[in-house]
XYZ file of C-alpha atoms in Angstrom:
629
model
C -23.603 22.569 28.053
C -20.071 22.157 27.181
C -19.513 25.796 25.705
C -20.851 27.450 28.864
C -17.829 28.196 29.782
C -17.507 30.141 26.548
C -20.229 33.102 28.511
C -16.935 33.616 30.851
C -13.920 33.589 28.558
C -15.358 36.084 25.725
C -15.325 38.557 27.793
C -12.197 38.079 29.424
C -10.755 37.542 26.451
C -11.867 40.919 25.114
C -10.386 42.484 28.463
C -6.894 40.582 27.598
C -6.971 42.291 24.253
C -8.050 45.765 25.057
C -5.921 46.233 27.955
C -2.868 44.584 25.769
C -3.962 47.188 23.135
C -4.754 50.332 25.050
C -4.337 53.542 23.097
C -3.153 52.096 20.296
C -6.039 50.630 19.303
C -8.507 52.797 17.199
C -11.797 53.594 18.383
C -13.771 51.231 16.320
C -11.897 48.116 16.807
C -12.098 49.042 20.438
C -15.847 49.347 20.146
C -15.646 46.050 18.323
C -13.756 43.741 20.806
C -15.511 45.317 23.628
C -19.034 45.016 22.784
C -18.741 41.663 19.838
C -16.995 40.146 23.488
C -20.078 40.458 25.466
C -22.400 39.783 22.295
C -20.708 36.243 21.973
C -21.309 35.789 25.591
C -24.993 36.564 25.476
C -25.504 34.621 22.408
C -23.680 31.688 24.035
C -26.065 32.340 27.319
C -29.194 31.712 25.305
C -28.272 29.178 23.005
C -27.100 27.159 26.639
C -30.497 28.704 28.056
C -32.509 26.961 25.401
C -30.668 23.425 25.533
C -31.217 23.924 29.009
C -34.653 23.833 29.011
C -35.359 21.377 25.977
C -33.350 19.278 28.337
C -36.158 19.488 30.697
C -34.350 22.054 33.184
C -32.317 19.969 35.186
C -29.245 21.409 36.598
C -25.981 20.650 34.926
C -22.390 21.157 36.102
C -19.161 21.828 34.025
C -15.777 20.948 35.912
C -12.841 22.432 33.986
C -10.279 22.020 36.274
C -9.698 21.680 40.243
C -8.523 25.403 41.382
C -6.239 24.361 44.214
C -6.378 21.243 47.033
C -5.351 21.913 50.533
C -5.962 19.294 53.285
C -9.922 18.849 52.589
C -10.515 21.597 50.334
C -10.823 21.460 46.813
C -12.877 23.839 45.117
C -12.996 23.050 40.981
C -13.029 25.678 38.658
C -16.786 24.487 37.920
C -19.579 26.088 36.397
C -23.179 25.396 37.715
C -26.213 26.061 35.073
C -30.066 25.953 36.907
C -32.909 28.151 36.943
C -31.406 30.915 39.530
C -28.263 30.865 37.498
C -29.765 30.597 34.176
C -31.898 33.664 35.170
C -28.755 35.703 36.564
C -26.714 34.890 33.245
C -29.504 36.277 31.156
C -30.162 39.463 32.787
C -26.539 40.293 32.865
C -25.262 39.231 29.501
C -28.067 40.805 28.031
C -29.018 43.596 29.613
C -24.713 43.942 30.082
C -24.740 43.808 26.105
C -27.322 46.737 25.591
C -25.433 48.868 27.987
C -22.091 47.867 26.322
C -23.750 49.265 22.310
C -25.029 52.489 24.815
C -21.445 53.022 26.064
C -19.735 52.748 22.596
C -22.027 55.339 21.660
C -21.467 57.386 25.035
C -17.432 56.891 25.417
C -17.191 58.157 21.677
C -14.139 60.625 21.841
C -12.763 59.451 24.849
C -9.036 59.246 24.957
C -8.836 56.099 27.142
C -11.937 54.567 24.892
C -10.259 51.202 24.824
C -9.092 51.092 28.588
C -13.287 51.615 29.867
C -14.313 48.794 27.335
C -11.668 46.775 29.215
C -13.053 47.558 32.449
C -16.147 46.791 31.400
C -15.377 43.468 29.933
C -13.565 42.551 33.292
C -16.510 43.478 35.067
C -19.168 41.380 32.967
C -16.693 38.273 33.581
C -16.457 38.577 37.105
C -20.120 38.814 37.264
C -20.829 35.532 35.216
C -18.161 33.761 37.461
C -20.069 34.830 40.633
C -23.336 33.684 39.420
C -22.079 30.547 37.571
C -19.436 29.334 40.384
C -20.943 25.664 41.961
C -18.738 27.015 44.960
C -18.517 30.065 47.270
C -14.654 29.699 46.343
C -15.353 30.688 42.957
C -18.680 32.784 43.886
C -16.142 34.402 46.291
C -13.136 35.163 43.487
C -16.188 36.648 41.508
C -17.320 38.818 43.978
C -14.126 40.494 44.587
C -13.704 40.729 40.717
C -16.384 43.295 40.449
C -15.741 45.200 43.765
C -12.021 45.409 41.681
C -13.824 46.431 38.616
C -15.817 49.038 40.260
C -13.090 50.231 41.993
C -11.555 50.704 38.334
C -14.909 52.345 36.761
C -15.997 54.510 39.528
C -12.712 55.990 39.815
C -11.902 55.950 35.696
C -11.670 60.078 35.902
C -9.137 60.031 38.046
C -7.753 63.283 36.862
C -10.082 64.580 39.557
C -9.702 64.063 43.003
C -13.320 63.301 44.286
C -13.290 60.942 41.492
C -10.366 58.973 43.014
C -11.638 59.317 46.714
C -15.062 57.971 45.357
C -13.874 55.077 44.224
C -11.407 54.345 47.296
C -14.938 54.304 49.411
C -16.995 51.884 47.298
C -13.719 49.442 47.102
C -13.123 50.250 51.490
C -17.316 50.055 52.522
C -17.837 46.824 50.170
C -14.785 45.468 51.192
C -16.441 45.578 55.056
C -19.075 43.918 53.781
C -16.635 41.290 51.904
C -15.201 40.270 55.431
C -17.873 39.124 56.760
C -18.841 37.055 53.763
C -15.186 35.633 53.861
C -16.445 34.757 57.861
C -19.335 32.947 56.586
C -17.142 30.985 54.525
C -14.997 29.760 57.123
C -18.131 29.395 59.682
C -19.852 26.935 56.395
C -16.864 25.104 56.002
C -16.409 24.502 59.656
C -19.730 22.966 59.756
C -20.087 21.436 56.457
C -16.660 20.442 55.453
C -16.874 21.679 52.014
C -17.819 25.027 49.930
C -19.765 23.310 47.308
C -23.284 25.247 47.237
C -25.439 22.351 46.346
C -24.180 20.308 48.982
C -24.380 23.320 51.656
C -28.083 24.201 50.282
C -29.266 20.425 50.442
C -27.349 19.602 53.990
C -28.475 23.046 55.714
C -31.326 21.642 57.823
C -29.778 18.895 59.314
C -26.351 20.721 59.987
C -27.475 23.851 61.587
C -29.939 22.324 63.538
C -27.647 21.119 66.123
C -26.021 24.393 67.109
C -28.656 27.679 66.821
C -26.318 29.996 68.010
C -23.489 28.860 65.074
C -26.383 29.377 62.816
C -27.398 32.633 63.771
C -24.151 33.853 63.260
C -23.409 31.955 60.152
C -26.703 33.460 58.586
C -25.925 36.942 59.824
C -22.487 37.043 58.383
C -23.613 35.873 54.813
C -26.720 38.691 55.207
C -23.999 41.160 56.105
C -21.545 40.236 53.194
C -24.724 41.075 50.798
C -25.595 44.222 52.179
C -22.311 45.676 51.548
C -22.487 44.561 47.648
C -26.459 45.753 47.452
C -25.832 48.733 49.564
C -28.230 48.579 52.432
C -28.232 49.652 55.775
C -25.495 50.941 57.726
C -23.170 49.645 54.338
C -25.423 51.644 51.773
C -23.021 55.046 51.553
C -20.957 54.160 49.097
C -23.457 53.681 46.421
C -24.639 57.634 45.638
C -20.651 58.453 45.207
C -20.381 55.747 42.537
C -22.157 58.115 40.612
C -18.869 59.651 39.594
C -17.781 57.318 36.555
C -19.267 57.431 33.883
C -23.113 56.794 33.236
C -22.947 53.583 31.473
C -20.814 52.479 34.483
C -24.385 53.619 36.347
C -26.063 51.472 34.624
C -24.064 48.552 34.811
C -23.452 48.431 38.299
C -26.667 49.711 39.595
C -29.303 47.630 37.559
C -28.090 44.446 35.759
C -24.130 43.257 37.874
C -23.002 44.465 40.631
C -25.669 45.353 43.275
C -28.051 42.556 42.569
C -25.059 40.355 43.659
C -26.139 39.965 47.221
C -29.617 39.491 46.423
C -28.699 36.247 44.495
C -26.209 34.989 47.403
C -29.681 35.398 49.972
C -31.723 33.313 47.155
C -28.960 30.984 46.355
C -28.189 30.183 50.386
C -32.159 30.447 50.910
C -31.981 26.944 53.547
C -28.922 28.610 55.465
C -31.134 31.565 55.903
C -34.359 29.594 57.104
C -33.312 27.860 59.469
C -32.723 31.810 61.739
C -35.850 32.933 61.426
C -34.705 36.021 63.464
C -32.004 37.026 60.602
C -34.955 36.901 58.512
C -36.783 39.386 60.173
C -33.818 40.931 60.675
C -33.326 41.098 56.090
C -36.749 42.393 56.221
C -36.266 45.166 58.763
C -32.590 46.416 56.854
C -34.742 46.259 54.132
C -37.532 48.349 54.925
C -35.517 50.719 56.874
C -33.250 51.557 53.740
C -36.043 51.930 51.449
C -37.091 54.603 53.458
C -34.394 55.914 54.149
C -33.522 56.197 50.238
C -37.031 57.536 49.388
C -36.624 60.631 50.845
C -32.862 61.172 50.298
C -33.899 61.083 46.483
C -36.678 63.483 47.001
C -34.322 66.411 47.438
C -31.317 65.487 45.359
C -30.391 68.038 42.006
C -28.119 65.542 40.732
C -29.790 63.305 38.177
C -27.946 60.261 38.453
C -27.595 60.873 42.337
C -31.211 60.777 42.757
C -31.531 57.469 40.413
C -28.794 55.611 42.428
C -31.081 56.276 45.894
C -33.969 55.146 43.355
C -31.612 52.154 43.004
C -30.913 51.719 47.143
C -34.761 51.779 47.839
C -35.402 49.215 45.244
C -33.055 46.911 46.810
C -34.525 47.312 50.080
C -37.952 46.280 48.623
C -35.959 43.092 46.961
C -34.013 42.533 50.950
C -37.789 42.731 52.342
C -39.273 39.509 49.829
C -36.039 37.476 51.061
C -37.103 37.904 54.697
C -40.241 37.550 54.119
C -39.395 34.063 52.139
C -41.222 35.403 48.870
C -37.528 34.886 46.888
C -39.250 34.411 43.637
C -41.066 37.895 44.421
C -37.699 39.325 44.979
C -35.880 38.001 41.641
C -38.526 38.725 39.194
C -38.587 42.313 40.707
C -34.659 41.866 40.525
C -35.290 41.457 36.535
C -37.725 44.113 35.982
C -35.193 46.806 37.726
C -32.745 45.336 35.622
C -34.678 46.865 32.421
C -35.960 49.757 33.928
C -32.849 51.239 35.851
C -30.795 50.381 32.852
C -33.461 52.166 31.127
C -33.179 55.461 33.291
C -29.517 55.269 34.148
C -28.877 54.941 30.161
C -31.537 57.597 28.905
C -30.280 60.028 31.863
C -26.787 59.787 30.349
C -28.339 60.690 26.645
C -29.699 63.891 28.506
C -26.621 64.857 30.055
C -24.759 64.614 26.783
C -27.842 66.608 25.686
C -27.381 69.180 27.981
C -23.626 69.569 27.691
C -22.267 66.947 30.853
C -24.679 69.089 32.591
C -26.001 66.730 35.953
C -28.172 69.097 37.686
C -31.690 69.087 37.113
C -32.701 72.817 37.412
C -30.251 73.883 34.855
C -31.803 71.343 32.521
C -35.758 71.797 31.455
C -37.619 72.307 28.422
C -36.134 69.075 27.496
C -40.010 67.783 26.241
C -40.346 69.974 23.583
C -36.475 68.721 21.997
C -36.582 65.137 22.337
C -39.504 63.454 22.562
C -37.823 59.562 22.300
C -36.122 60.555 25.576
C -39.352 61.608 27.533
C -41.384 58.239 26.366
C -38.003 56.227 27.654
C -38.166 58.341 31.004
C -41.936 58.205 31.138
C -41.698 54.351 30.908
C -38.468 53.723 32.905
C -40.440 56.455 35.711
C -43.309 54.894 35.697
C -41.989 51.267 35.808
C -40.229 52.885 38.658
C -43.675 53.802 40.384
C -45.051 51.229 39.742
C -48.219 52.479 37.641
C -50.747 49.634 37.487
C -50.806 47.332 34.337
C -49.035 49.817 32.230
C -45.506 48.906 33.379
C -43.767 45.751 34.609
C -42.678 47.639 37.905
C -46.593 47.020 39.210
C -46.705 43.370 38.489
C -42.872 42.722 40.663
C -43.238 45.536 43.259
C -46.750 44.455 44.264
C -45.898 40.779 44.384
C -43.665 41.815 47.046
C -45.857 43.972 49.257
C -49.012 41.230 48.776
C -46.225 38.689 50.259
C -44.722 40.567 52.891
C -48.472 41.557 53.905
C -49.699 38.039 54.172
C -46.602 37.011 56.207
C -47.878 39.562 58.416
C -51.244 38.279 59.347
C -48.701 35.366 61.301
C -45.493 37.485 62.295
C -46.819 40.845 63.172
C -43.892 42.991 62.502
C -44.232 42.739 58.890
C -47.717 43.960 59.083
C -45.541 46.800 60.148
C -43.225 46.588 57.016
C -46.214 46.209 55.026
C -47.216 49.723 55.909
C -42.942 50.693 55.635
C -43.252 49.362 51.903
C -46.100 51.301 51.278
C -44.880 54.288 52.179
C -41.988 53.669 49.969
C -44.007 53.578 47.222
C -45.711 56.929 47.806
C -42.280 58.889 48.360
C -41.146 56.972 44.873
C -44.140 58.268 42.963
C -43.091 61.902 44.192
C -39.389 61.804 43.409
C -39.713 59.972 39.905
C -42.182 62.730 38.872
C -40.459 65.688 40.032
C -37.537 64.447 38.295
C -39.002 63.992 35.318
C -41.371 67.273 35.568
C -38.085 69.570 36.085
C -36.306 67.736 32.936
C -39.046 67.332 30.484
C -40.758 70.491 31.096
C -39.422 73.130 33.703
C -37.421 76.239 32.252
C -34.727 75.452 29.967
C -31.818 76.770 31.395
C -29.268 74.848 28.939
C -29.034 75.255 25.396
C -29.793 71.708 24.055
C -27.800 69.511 22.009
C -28.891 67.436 18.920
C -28.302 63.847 20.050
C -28.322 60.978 17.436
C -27.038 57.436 16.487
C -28.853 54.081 16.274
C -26.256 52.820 19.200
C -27.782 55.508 20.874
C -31.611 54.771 20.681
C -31.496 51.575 19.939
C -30.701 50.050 23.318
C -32.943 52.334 24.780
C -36.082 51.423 22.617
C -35.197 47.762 23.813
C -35.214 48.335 27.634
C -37.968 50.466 26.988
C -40.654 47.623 25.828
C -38.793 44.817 28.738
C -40.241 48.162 30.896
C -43.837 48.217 29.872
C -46.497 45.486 31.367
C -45.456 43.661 28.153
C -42.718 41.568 29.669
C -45.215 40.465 32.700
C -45.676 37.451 30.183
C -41.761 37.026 31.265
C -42.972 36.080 34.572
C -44.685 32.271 34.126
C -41.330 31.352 32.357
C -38.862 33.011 35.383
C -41.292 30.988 37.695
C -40.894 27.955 35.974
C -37.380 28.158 35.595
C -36.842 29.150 39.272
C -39.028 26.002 40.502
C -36.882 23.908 38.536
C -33.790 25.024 40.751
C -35.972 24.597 44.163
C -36.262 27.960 45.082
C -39.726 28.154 46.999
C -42.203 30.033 45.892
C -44.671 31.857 48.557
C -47.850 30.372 49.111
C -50.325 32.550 49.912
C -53.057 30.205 51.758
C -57.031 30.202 49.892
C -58.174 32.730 53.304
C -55.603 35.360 52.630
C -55.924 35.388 48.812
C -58.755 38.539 48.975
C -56.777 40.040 51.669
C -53.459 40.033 49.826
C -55.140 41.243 46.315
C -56.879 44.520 49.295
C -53.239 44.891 49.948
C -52.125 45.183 46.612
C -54.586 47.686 45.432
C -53.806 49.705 48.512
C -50.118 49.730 47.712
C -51.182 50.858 44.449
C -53.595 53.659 45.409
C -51.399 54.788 47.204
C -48.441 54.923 44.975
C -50.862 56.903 42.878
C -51.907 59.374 45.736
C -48.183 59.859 45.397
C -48.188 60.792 41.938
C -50.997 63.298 42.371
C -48.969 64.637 45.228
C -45.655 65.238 43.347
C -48.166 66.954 40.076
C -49.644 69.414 42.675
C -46.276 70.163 44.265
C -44.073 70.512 41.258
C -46.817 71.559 38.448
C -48.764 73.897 40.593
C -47.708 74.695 43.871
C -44.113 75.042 43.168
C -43.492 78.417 44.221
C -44.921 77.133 48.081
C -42.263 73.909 47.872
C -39.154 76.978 47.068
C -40.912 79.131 49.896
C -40.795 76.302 52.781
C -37.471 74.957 51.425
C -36.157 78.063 52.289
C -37.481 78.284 56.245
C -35.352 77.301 58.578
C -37.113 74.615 58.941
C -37.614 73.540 55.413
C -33.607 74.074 54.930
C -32.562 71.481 58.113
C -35.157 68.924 56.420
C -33.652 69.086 53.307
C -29.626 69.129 54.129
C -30.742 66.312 56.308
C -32.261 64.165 53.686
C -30.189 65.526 50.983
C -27.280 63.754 53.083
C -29.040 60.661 53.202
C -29.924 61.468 57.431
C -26.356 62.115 58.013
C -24.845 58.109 57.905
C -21.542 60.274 56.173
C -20.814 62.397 59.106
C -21.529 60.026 61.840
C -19.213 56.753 60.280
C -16.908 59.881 59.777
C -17.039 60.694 63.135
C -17.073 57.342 64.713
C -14.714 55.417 62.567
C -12.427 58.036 60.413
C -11.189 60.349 62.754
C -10.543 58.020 65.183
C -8.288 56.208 62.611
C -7.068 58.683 60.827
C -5.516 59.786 64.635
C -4.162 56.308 65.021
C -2.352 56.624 62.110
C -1.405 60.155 62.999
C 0.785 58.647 66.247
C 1.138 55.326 64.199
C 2.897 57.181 61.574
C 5.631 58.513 64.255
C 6.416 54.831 64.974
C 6.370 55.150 68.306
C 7.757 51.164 68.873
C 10.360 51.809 67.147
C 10.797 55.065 69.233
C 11.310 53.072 72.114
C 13.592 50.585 71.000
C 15.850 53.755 70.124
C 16.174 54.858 73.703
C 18.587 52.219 74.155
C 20.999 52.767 71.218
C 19.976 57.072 72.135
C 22.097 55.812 75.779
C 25.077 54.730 74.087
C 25.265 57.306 71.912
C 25.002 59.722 74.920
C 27.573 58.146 76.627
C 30.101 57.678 73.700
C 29.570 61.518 73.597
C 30.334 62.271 77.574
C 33.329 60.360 77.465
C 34.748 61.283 74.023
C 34.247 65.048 75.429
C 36.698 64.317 78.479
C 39.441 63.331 76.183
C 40.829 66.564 76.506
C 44.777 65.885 76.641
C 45.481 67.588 79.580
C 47.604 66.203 82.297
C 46.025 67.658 85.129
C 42.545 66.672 84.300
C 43.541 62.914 83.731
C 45.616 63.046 87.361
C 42.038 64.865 88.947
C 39.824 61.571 87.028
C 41.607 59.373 88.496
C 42.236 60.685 91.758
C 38.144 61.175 91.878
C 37.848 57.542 91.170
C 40.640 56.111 93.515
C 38.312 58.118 95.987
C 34.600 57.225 94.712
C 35.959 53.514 94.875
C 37.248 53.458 98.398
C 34.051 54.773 99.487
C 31.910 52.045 97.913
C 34.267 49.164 99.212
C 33.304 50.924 102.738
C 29.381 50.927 102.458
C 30.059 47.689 101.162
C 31.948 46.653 104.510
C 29.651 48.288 106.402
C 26.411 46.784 105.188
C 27.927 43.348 105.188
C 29.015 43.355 109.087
């Protein structure tokens, strides 16, 4: 326990050294501090996961140093180790590391090789300080480390200008969402008198009892601070444009860091949450309404990593629906499993653009089957994980947990009976999308000459993720239960009279999911030519610019909220308070000139002034006079 803190300081030492060395470091020692940074780390993580549980799981806390002390507050630079944690540090360390060997094998040729590594590095730190912080001081100096360090990756092309104005709205929409976590701060501390988690967690249902109202809002604000990290509902727009850096950047921030962030705030603040029961509804509902939402913007994008990062938004929503529905362990295990199979598709779908020539769209791609055969069985399993295709992949065993639990919740609260049926659908638009995408790739018309792709740091991360994808790693989910119990996060119970109904549930999800498979092989394989003919109707066209721009949240929040400030700071930007001030030094300046301009030097105007004045003088002394009697 007392070289955790190692996990943190490898990789921020490998940022210190790769931004010190920039360009002038070659390639390979680059490649060496960047990924042999995050390596130590993970090693460190699982030699401190295995004392952890040989020392029979209980939590442990490591207090380097007290941060800063003002009045009452004293957050310590402290680093908490339980189950949740424990879980969080694995998935990104390790899943971090394979996408770090991908991305030396990606970057290769790069001219700013060694600045991305140190991005990267930066970004893996801030994560493990998030997730390891006993405080939401130090969860809070985390968070805002990786909306920095996405700000820095998304926008690492800045040569081009979209690039730039990409990254400028995933740092301005999370940083929305960052405000009203920094309100739930204040709102906690207010009530609690402190920051520390445990105490928060332990306290909850005794504090917030007193005041429901002060809850409510409390809960709201933390639910609103994660949906701006995990992109959902109305803060979810950001997350498609981050598809301009780089694809291990994908990866990294869409499966294993970055977006599964406010999913572990919900879980680790689970008692805060409880005691609103309408906020959890309300999770549930943001949920299921971006899930949707996401399902069928992905079923009409052409960009390949555009139509995995809505994959990525509707996945969250399932995870946001098992929080409000109080299944938490549902949602993290299904967390994990997206971990491997995301990182799986985000890092295979960057071996096929490479393939393809930085080619992104998927109809000038195809024939792809027939050249690579390594990179269909990764898609095949990542896809299907993604569908969830029963037994086969571990996407059935998490997704369905879910559903089964948000179901059974439903036979008490009837609205998510409703979500239930919301999930569901989900599922079926997922099975369409993931095979089209894969059916246009693998084997539509090649319209790209291929590329011969090839390295071991190339296939080798991707034959990993690929088995963690497959219903192999369900035996991973007995030990991520266990671990999770040990750090008191509930479990659902699903009572002895639901048990049948729940499994009916489960294998309707799943039929269904499968109806959606058969759909997407009889649109794509065989009716194709019908899906280009209605695409083209007037209707078809509308339908598909209006879920190809994600139902239009883009041009409403630019309608509502950037027009009207960007004409604010149109008449802001003529200062118009200092405009008024100037009227009164604009007088004097007037006058100065009216009187300079009757200095004239003649005789006869000076003896006319004065005359006029002798006279204008003698007639106010009369009105004066007057008035007075």
């Amino acid at each position: 326990m007392s070289y955790l803190y190692l996990t943190v300081l490898f990789p921020l030492i490998g940022f210190v050294l790769l931004a010190a060395g920039r360009n002038k470091l070659p390639e390979n020692v680059a490649a060496i501090i960047g990924v042999g940074s995050v390596g130590l780390s993970a090693l460190v993580a699982l030699i401190a996961g295995m004392g952890f549980i040989a020392n029979g799981s209980v939590a442990q806390v490591q207090h380097l140093w007290t941060w800063f002390s003002v009045g009452g507050l004293a957050p310590g630079m402290s680093l908490h180790l339980d189950g949740l944690s424990l879980l969080m540090m694995g998935m990104v360390t390790g899943v971090g590391f394979l996408i770090h060997i991908f991305a030396s094998w990606y970057m290769r040729g790069d001219e700013d090789f060694a600045r991305f590594f140190s991005y990267f590095n930066l970004f893996v730190a801030s994560m493990l300080l998030l997730v390891l912080g006993d405080n939401l001081a130090l969860l809070f100096l985390g968070w805002e480390g990786v909306g920095l360090c996405s700000y820095l990756l998304i926008g690492y092309y800045y040569q081009k200008p979209e690039n730039g104005y990409a990254a400028i709205k995933a740092f301005t929409v999370t940083r929305i969402g960052d405000v009203f976590l920094l309100i739930a701060l204040f709102l906690l501390y207010q009530q609690f008198g402190t920051l520390h988690i445990g105490t928060i967690v332990a306290n909850a249902p005794q504090v917030l009892a007193g005041d429901h109202s002060l809850a409510i809002w409390t809960s709201l604000m933390l639910f609103l601070g994660a949906a701006g990290k995990s992109a959902q509902i109305p803060l979810q727009t950001w997350l498609a444009d981050a598809m301009a850096g780089p694809t291990p950047v994908s990866a990294l921030i869409h499966a294993a860091t970055m977006v599964t962030a406010g999913i572990y705030l919900c879980c680790r603040m689970f008692s805060v949450l409880e005691m609103t029961p309408e906020v959890m509804m309300f999770i549930s509902i943001t949920g299921a309404v971006t899930l949707i939402v996401a399902g069928f913007a992905a079923l009409v994008q052409t960009d390949i990593k555009r139509i995995l990062a809505y994959s990525t938004m509707s996945q969250l929503g399932y995870m946001f629906m098992a929080v409000g529905a109080e299944a938490y362990q549902a949602g993290l295990f299904h967390m994990l499993a997206h971990a491997f199979f995301k990182a799986l598709l985000f890092l295979s779908s960057g071996a096929v653009i490479l393939a393809y020539h930085h080619e992104q769209n998927i109809f000038k791609m195809g024939g792809l089957f027939k050249h690579n055969k390594f990179l269909f069985a990764c898609f095949a399993i990542g896809g299907g994980a993604l569908a969830a295709i029963p037994f086969l992949t571990i996407g059935f065993f998490s997704k369905d947990a879910i559903l089964g639990a948000v179901w059974a919740q439903g036979q008490s609260i009837a609205v998510y009976s409703s979500l239930y049926w919301v999930g569901v659908a989900g599922a079926f638009l997922t099975s369409i999308y993931t095979f089209r995408l894969i059916w246009v790739v693998f084997f539509g018309k090649e319209n790209t000459p291929y590329h011969q792709i090839k390295g071991a740091t190339y296939w080798a991360p991707l034959g990993i993720l690929a088995v963690l994808s497959t219903g192999l790693a369900y035996f991973l989910k007995a030990p991520v239960e266990a671990i999770l119990n040990s750090a008191k996060i509930p479990a659902f119970i699903i009572p002895e009279t639901l048990e049948a109904g729940v499994h009916g549930a489960e294998y309707t999800a799943v039929g269904i999911a499968l109806a959606g498979l058969v759909v997407g092989v009889i649109l794509f394989a065989f009716a194709y030519k019908a899906v280009q003919a209605f695409a083209e109707t007037s209707f078809g066209t509308g339908l598909v610019n209006i879920c190809r721009n994600a139902l239009g949240f883009d041009a409403l929040y630019n309608i509502v909220f950037v027009k009207p400030y960007l004409f604010i700071a149109k008449i802001l930007g003529r200062d118009p308070i200092d405009g008024l001030w100037l009227v009164l030094p604009a007088i004097v300046k007037g006058g100065h000139s009216f009187t300079s301009s009757r200095q004239t030097g003649s005789l006869r105007e000076y003896a006319s002034s004065m005359s006029l004045g002798v006279v204008v003088l003698l007639m106010i002394l009369i009105v004066i006079q007057v008035v007075g009697k």
